[in-house]
C-alpha cells in the first residue's frame, strides 16, 4: 500500500490525525456529560441548602434520627433510627423476593411443561393461565389479592381453620411453626454434623457413579442421611423445638407463625405474575431442544417422565438461565410495589421517611443504591450458575 | 431463513407427512384419555376449570354490582377532563381511525402483492378476526356506557376507519413508503386536536386517555434516545461506551417506582433557581422515558448484534463513511429485527403506566380506586368490581398487541431456524 505512494516522514496535520481526533472527541464528550452532571449537582446542593438540608459530609446524618413511625409486624419501634428502619425494609424486601423466586420457579416450570402436555385440556388450561396473568399489570394483581381476597377474609373470631393447622383470617394466615423450648446449641452442632455427613455421602455416591456407572440416587441417599441424623440429634439433645399450631382467640391468635395479609398478598401476586413469564420461557426453551433428542429418548425406551427429567429439561434449563434470571430481577424490583398495599419493604420505608422530613434527594439516591446492590447480587449469582452450567468448549 | 434458488424447473413440493382424519371419538381418546394418568389429569382439570368458570361467571353475571362502573364510565375513560370538550376526543378518534385504517389498508395490499409474487408467506388468518379483543373491549365499554350517542359515534368512527381502509388499498405503489409517516402524522394530528387550538392540556387528562397517552408518549420519546444509547454502547470510543453502559445499567437495575419517585421528588431540586418545576404528568413522562430508553437500548443492541459483520465490511469496502454505514446499512436491518421486541416493550410500558397511581396521577387504575370511595359506594367493598373492569381493559389491549407482535415475528421470519 505504502509502496505505491512516496513515503513521507511528515505526519498528517494534527486536526486530521485520527488518534488526536478520537481523543479530542471523547474529551469533549466527557466534559459535556460531567458538566451536565455537575450542573445538576450544583443546583441540587443550592436547592437543598435553601430548604435547610445538610449537603456536605453530613448529608446522610439524617439516618441517625429517630424514625418517628413504627413498622407493623416487626419489632421496630418509632424511637429507633431511620437506618434501622431501612434495614428492616431491606429484610422485608428480601423476604418477599427469595420466597417469591422459589414459588414462581416451581409454578412457572410446572405450567411451562403443562403448556406442552399431550393432554389437550391441560395444555389449554396452562395457556389460559399464562395469557391471563401476563397481560394484566402486576400492580392490579397485587391490589386484587390484597383488597379483593386478603382483607375480605372473615375477622379473627370467625377465622377459617383448616384441620387445626391453618388459621385464615383478615389479620393474616397463621401456619404451624417451630417454637424453641430448650437449648438449641447441642442440636445446632448436630445439624452441622448431619449436613457435613450429607455432603460427604453426596460426593461418595457421585464418585461411585463416575467409577462404576451404577445409579447413584444421591438425592435420596444424602437427604436420607441428613434427616436420619437430624432426627437422632433431635432426640438426643432433649427435643429443643416443638411445633405449635395456631390457637384462635377473640382478638388475636397465639402460637404458630403469622403471615401478614400484606405480605401474603404481595407474595402470591408476584409469584403468580412471574410464574406466567417463567412458564413462557420454559416452554420456549423446551421447544428449542431438538426434537431428535426426544425421539431418541423414546427410541431407547425412556418413560415420559424420564425423558423430561434426564433429556429435555437439563438441556432446556441451560438455555433458559439468562432469561429466567431476568425474571428474578424483575420480581425483586416489582416487590417495590408493596408500597401500594403498605407492605413495609424498602421503598415504602423510604416513602414514609421522606414524608417524615428526611431529605428526598439523599433518601431516593440511597434507595436506588440499595436496589442496584440487590440487582447486581442476583445477576452475579445467576451468572455463576450460568457459567457452571454452560457446556465447556461451546459458546 | 428461506433462500430462493432460481432454477429452470420449479422445485418439487416437499412431501408432507400423511395426516389422519380423526373422528371426534378418536380425538377425545388420543387427546384426553391417552393413559390412566391422562384420564386422571383430564378429570381434575375439567373440575378445576369448571369451578373457575362457575365462580367467574357467577360473579360477572349475578353477584357483581356494576353500577359503580356504569355511573363512572366517563370518569374511567377520561378522568377529570372537562366534559364540555369531550367532542375533541371524539374528533381525535375520527382522525386516528382514518389514519390507522388507511395505514392498515396500504400495508395489507402491499402484503398481498408480496405473497402473490412469492416474496412472502401468508401468516395466520387476517381480516376482522385480528381485531377480536379490541372489538370485545368496545362492546363492553358501550354496554357500560348505555348511551345511544356513544353507540352512534362508535359506529361512525368504525365507518370512517373502514372507508379509509378501502382508500388505503388504492395507494399508488410509489407512495407506499410514505404510509408510516402518514400514520405517525395522523397520531400527532389527533394529539393536537385534543391538546391545542384552545384545547385541554395533558395535565387535565385522566383515566384510559392518560394511560394510553403516557405509554405512547414515552415509547415515542425513548425510541431515539434508546437507539443512540445502543449505538453508544457499541461505539469504538471507550468514553462513550462507559457513559452509555453506566446509564443503561443504572436505570435497568432500579425499579420503575424508584425512578418515578426520582422524577417526582428530585426534578425540582435539579433545576436552577427561578425555573418552575414541570407538571406532574410531564414528570411522569420524564420518569418513563429515563426508564424505557435503557430497555429500548438493550433491545436495539440485540438487533445491532444480529446484523452480520459481512454487511459492515461490505459497506466499508464500498467506501461508505461510518455514519452512512450505520444509517443506511446497519440500522435498517437492526431495527427491522427488533420490531416485535419493541412492541413487547410497549406492552409492558402500557401495563406499567398503572404505577403512576402510587404517585397520585389519576390514570385508569387510580380512578378505579377512587370511585369506590364516592359517597354512594363508600365502604361497600366494590374493589373487586372496579379491579376486574380495569384488568379487563388492560388485558384486551395488551393481549391484542401481544398477538399482533407474535404475528409480526412470524412474518419477519424471526425465531425461525
PDB file of C-alpha atoms in Angstrom, chain A residues 69-234:
ATOM      1  CA  UNK A  69     -43.007   5.763  62.727  1.00  0.00           C
ATOM      2  CA  UNK A  70     -43.496   2.128  63.623  1.00  0.00           C
ATOM      3  CA  UNK A  71     -43.346  -0.771  61.229  1.00  0.00           C
ATOM      4  CA  UNK A  72     -46.198  -3.216  61.621  1.00  0.00           C
ATOM      5  CA  UNK A  73     -45.367  -6.899  62.037  1.00  0.00           C
ATOM      6  CA  UNK A  74     -41.835  -6.259  63.228  1.00  0.00           C
ATOM      7  CA  UNK A  75     -40.011  -5.398  66.429  1.00  0.00           C
ATOM      8  CA  UNK A  76     -39.191  -1.981  65.030  1.00  0.00           C
ATOM      9  CA  UNK A  77     -40.270   0.914  67.232  1.00  0.00           C
ATOM     10  CA  UNK A  78     -40.586   4.561  66.312  1.00  0.00           C
ATOM     11  CA  UNK A  79     -37.780   5.572  68.657  1.00  0.00           C
ATOM     12  CA  UNK A  80     -35.247   3.586  66.646  1.00  0.00           C
ATOM     13  CA  UNK A  81     -33.256   5.288  63.930  1.00  0.00           C
ATOM     14  CA  UNK A  82     -34.144   5.646  60.255  1.00  0.00           C
ATOM     15  CA  UNK A  83     -31.159   3.444  59.444  1.00  0.00           C
ATOM     16  CA  UNK A  84     -32.707   0.620  61.473  1.00  0.00           C
ATOM     17  CA  UNK A  85     -35.978   1.215  59.638  1.00  0.00           C
ATOM     18  CA  UNK A  86     -34.215   0.879  56.291  1.00  0.00           C
ATOM     19  CA  UNK A  87     -32.576  -2.351  57.429  1.00  0.00           C
ATOM     20  CA  UNK A  88     -35.975  -3.774  58.375  1.00  0.00           C
ATOM     21  CA  UNK A  89     -37.216  -2.620  54.967  1.00  0.00           C
ATOM     22  CA  UNK A  90     -34.407  -4.397  53.139  1.00  0.00           C
ATOM     23  CA  UNK A  91     -35.094  -7.534  55.163  1.00  0.00           C
ATOM     24  CA  UNK A  92     -38.757  -7.376  54.176  1.00  0.00           C
ATOM     25  CA  UNK A  93     -37.816  -6.919  50.519  1.00  0.00           C
ATOM     26  CA  UNK A  94     -35.520  -9.942  50.675  1.00  0.00           C
ATOM     27  CA  UNK A  95     -38.191 -11.978  52.456  1.00  0.00           C
ATOM     28  CA  UNK A  96     -40.621 -11.421  49.599  1.00  0.00           C
ATOM     29  CA  UNK A  97     -38.025 -11.750  46.857  1.00  0.00           C
ATOM     30  CA  UNK A  98     -36.467 -15.036  47.992  1.00  0.00           C
ATOM     31  CA  UNK A  99     -39.698 -16.894  48.703  1.00  0.00           C
ATOM     32  CA  UNK A 100     -41.297 -15.359  45.615  1.00  0.00           C
ATOM     33  CA  UNK A 101     -38.448 -16.569  43.411  1.00  0.00           C
ATOM     34  CA  UNK A 102     -38.786 -20.114  44.779  1.00  0.00           C
ATOM     35  CA  UNK A 103     -42.577 -20.219  44.343  1.00  0.00           C
ATOM     36  CA  UNK A 104     -42.518 -18.571  40.915  1.00  0.00           C
ATOM     37  CA  UNK A 105     -39.895 -21.004  39.667  1.00  0.00           C
ATOM     38  CA  UNK A 106     -41.781 -24.094  40.825  1.00  0.00           C
ATOM     39  CA  UNK A 107     -45.100 -22.858  39.455  1.00  0.00           C
ATOM     40  CA  UNK A 108     -43.554 -21.498  36.269  1.00  0.00           C
ATOM     41  CA  UNK A 109     -41.749 -24.736  35.390  1.00  0.00           C
ATOM     42  CA  UNK A 110     -44.887 -26.792  36.083  1.00  0.00           C
ATOM     43  CA  UNK A 111     -47.026 -24.552  33.897  1.00  0.00           C
ATOM     44  CA  UNK A 112     -44.398 -24.316  31.180  1.00  0.00           C
ATOM     45  CA  UNK A 113     -44.260 -28.119  30.992  1.00  0.00           C
ATOM     46  CA  UNK A 114     -48.066 -28.282  31.129  1.00  0.00           C
ATOM     47  CA  UNK A 115     -48.303 -25.958  28.128  1.00  0.00           C
ATOM     48  CA  UNK A 116     -46.645 -28.681  26.069  1.00  0.00           C
ATOM     49  CA  UNK A 117     -48.606 -31.541  27.570  1.00  0.00           C
ATOM     50  CA  UNK A 118     -50.052 -34.152  25.235  1.00  0.00           C
ATOM     51  CA  UNK A 119     -53.329 -33.675  27.086  1.00  0.00           C
ATOM     52  CA  UNK A 120     -55.440 -31.086  25.284  1.00  0.00           C
ATOM     53  CA  UNK A 121     -57.250 -29.860  28.380  1.00  0.00           C
ATOM     54  CA  UNK A 122     -54.080 -29.446  30.454  1.00  0.00           C
ATOM     55  CA  UNK A 123     -52.448 -27.578  27.574  1.00  0.00           C
ATOM     56  CA  UNK A 124     -55.354 -25.182  27.228  1.00  0.00           C
ATOM     57  CA  UNK A 125     -55.659 -24.595  30.966  1.00  0.00           C
ATOM     58  CA  UNK A 126     -51.964 -23.675  31.156  1.00  0.00           C
ATOM     59  CA  UNK A 127     -52.312 -21.358  28.145  1.00  0.00           C
ATOM     60  CA  UNK A 128     -55.302 -19.693  29.779  1.00  0.00           C
ATOM     61  CA  UNK A 129     -53.283 -19.115  32.943  1.00  0.00           C
ATOM     62  CA  UNK A 130     -50.332 -17.637  31.077  1.00  0.00           C
ATOM     63  CA  UNK A 131     -52.377 -15.368  28.829  1.00  0.00           C
ATOM     64  CA  UNK A 132     -54.424 -14.111  31.766  1.00  0.00           C
ATOM     65  CA  UNK A 133     -51.631 -13.206  34.119  1.00  0.00           C
ATOM     66  CA  UNK A 134     -49.142 -11.988  31.545  1.00  0.00           C
ATOM     67  CA  UNK A 135     -51.478  -9.318  30.202  1.00  0.00           C
ATOM     68  CA  UNK A 136     -52.629  -7.699  33.434  1.00  0.00           C
ATOM     69  CA  UNK A 137     -50.423  -5.174  35.259  1.00  0.00           C
ATOM     70  CA  UNK A 138     -48.742  -6.724  38.280  1.00  0.00           C
ATOM     71  CA  UNK A 139     -49.937  -3.802  40.393  1.00  0.00           C
ATOM     72  CA  UNK A 140     -53.560  -4.683  39.609  1.00  0.00           C
ATOM     73  CA  UNK A 141     -52.884  -8.298  40.590  1.00  0.00           C
ATOM     74  CA  UNK A 142     -51.324  -7.181  43.868  1.00  0.00           C
ATOM     75  CA  UNK A 143     -54.254  -4.886  44.677  1.00  0.00           C
ATOM     76  CA  UNK A 144     -56.674  -7.645  43.760  1.00  0.00           C
ATOM     77  CA  UNK A 145     -55.102 -10.133  46.158  1.00  0.00           C
ATOM     78  CA  UNK A 146     -54.963  -7.560  48.928  1.00  0.00           C
ATOM     79  CA  UNK A 147     -58.273  -5.709  48.573  1.00  0.00           C
ATOM     80  CA  UNK A 148     -60.223  -8.485  46.922  1.00  0.00           C
ATOM     81  CA  UNK A 149     -59.015 -11.507  48.855  1.00  0.00           C
ATOM     82  CA  UNK A 150     -56.876 -10.993  51.959  1.00  0.00           C
ATOM     83  CA  UNK A 151     -58.764  -8.286  53.793  1.00  0.00           C
ATOM     84  CA  UNK A 152     -62.118  -9.762  52.821  1.00  0.00           C
ATOM     85  CA  UNK A 153     -61.428 -12.885  54.794  1.00  0.00           C
ATOM     86  CA  UNK A 154     -63.504 -13.306  57.974  1.00  0.00           C
ATOM     87  CA  UNK A 155     -62.363 -11.500  61.146  1.00  0.00           C
ATOM     88  CA  UNK A 156     -60.258 -13.366  63.650  1.00  0.00           C
ATOM     89  CA  UNK A 157     -63.018 -14.718  65.829  1.00  0.00           C
ATOM     90  CA  UNK A 158     -64.600 -16.378  62.781  1.00  0.00           C
ATOM     91  CA  UNK A 159     -61.255 -17.437  61.342  1.00  0.00           C
ATOM     92  CA  UNK A 160     -61.342 -20.351  58.955  1.00  0.00           C
ATOM     93  CA  UNK A 161     -59.396 -23.216  60.467  1.00  0.00           C
ATOM     94  CA  UNK A 162     -58.107 -25.998  58.297  1.00  0.00           C
ATOM     95  CA  UNK A 163     -57.518 -29.208  60.290  1.00  0.00           C
ATOM     96  CA  UNK A 164     -56.235 -27.131  63.227  1.00  0.00           C
ATOM     97  CA  UNK A 165     -53.117 -26.426  61.155  1.00  0.00           C
ATOM     98  CA  UNK A 166     -54.028 -23.211  59.390  1.00  0.00           C
ATOM     99  CA  UNK A 167     -55.997 -20.273  60.712  1.00  0.00           C
ATOM    100  CA  UNK A 168     -57.018 -17.894  57.963  1.00  0.00           C
ATOM    101  CA  UNK A 169     -58.494 -14.506  58.785  1.00  0.00           C
ATOM    102  CA  UNK A 170     -58.308 -10.908  57.612  1.00  0.00           C
ATOM    103  CA  UNK A 171     -55.428 -10.380  60.022  1.00  0.00           C
ATOM    104  CA  UNK A 172     -53.287 -12.870  58.195  1.00  0.00           C
ATOM    105  CA  UNK A 173     -52.721 -16.540  57.744  1.00  0.00           C
ATOM    106  CA  UNK A 174     -51.234 -18.457  60.660  1.00  0.00           C
ATOM    107  CA  UNK A 175     -49.247 -21.581  59.912  1.00  0.00           C
ATOM    108  CA  UNK A 176     -47.728 -24.095  62.345  1.00  0.00           C
ATOM    109  CA  UNK A 177     -44.204 -23.110  63.283  1.00  0.00           C
ATOM    110  CA  UNK A 178     -41.348 -24.223  65.455  1.00  0.00           C
ATOM    111  CA  UNK A 179     -41.170 -22.943  68.954  1.00  0.00           C
ATOM    112  CA  UNK A 180     -37.959 -23.037  70.913  1.00  0.00           C
ATOM    113  CA  UNK A 181     -38.276 -24.612  74.334  1.00  0.00           C
ATOM    114  CA  UNK A 182     -34.770 -25.842  75.198  1.00  0.00           C
ATOM    115  CA  UNK A 183     -31.135 -25.061  74.475  1.00  0.00           C
ATOM    116  CA  UNK A 184     -30.552 -25.212  70.745  1.00  0.00           C
ATOM    117  CA  UNK A 185     -26.738 -25.240  70.778  1.00  0.00           C
ATOM    118  CA  UNK A 186     -26.330 -29.003  71.015  1.00  0.00           C
ATOM    119  CA  UNK A 187     -28.887 -29.512  68.286  1.00  0.00           C
ATOM    120  CA  UNK A 188     -27.182 -26.861  66.163  1.00  0.00           C
ATOM    121  CA  UNK A 189     -23.921 -28.825  66.393  1.00  0.00           C
ATOM    122  CA  UNK A 190     -25.774 -31.989  65.435  1.00  0.00           C
ATOM    123  CA  UNK A 191     -27.265 -30.202  62.473  1.00  0.00           C
ATOM    124  CA  UNK A 192     -23.806 -29.119  61.300  1.00  0.00           C
ATOM    125  CA  UNK A 193     -22.505 -32.660  61.578  1.00  0.00           C
ATOM    126  CA  UNK A 194     -25.558 -34.012  59.763  1.00  0.00           C
ATOM    127  CA  UNK A 195     -25.103 -31.512  56.969  1.00  0.00           C
ATOM    128  CA  UNK A 196     -21.410 -32.361  56.590  1.00  0.00           C
ATOM    129  CA  UNK A 197     -22.267 -36.072  56.530  1.00  0.00           C
ATOM    130  CA  UNK A 198     -24.873 -35.464  53.834  1.00  0.00           C
ATOM    131  CA  UNK A 199     -22.301 -33.650  51.683  1.00  0.00           C
ATOM    132  CA  UNK A 200     -19.809 -36.483  52.132  1.00  0.00           C
ATOM    133  CA  UNK A 201     -22.442 -39.062  51.176  1.00  0.00           C
ATOM    134  CA  UNK A 202     -23.349 -36.974  48.110  1.00  0.00           C
ATOM    135  CA  UNK A 203     -19.715 -36.893  46.967  1.00  0.00           C
ATOM    136  CA  UNK A 204     -19.272 -40.597  47.671  1.00  0.00           C
ATOM    137  CA  UNK A 205     -22.348 -41.552  45.640  1.00  0.00           C
ATOM    138  CA  UNK A 206     -21.261 -39.300  42.778  1.00  0.00           C
ATOM    139  CA  UNK A 207     -17.746 -40.765  42.693  1.00  0.00           C
ATOM    140  CA  UNK A 208     -19.113 -44.281  42.832  1.00  0.00           C
ATOM    141  CA  UNK A 209     -21.394 -43.450  39.924  1.00  0.00           C
ATOM    142  CA  UNK A 210     -18.494 -42.000  37.950  1.00  0.00           C
ATOM    143  CA  UNK A 211     -16.436 -45.140  38.598  1.00  0.00           C
ATOM    144  CA  UNK A 212     -18.989 -47.901  38.158  1.00  0.00           C
ATOM    145  CA  UNK A 213     -21.856 -46.273  36.322  1.00  0.00           C
ATOM    146  CA  UNK A 214     -24.414 -47.736  38.713  1.00  0.00           C
ATOM    147  CA  UNK A 215     -27.374 -45.474  39.540  1.00  0.00           C
ATOM    148  CA  UNK A 216     -26.249 -43.027  42.202  1.00  0.00           C
ATOM    149  CA  UNK A 217     -29.596 -41.978  43.780  1.00  0.00           C
ATOM    150  CA  UNK A 218     -27.548 -39.331  45.512  1.00  0.00           C
ATOM    151  CA  UNK A 219     -30.517 -37.128  46.405  1.00  0.00           C
ATOM    152  CA  UNK A 220     -32.286 -39.946  48.217  1.00  0.00           C
ATOM    153  CA  UNK A 221     -29.072 -41.023  49.940  1.00  0.00           C
ATOM    154  CA  UNK A 222     -27.882 -37.697  51.205  1.00  0.00           C
ATOM    155  CA  UNK A 223     -31.300 -36.346  52.202  1.00  0.00           C
ATOM    156  CA  UNK A 224     -31.930 -39.643  53.947  1.00  0.00           C
ATOM    157  CA  UNK A 225     -28.693 -39.385  55.902  1.00  0.00           C
ATOM    158  CA  UNK A 226     -29.440 -35.757  56.744  1.00  0.00           C
ATOM    159  CA  UNK A 227     -32.933 -36.465  58.044  1.00  0.00           C
ATOM    160  CA  UNK A 228     -31.813 -39.536  59.970  1.00  0.00           C
ATOM    161  CA  UNK A 229     -29.004 -37.707  61.753  1.00  0.00           C
ATOM    162  CA  UNK A 230     -31.256 -34.731  62.442  1.00  0.00           C
ATOM    163  CA  UNK A 231     -33.868 -36.998  63.992  1.00  0.00           C
ATOM    164  CA  UNK A 232     -31.268 -38.714  66.181  1.00  0.00           C
ATOM    165  CA  UNK A 233     -29.823 -35.351  67.198  1.00  0.00           C
ATOM    166  CA  UNK A 234     -33.260 -34.001  67.986  1.00  0.00           C
TER     167      UNK A 234
END
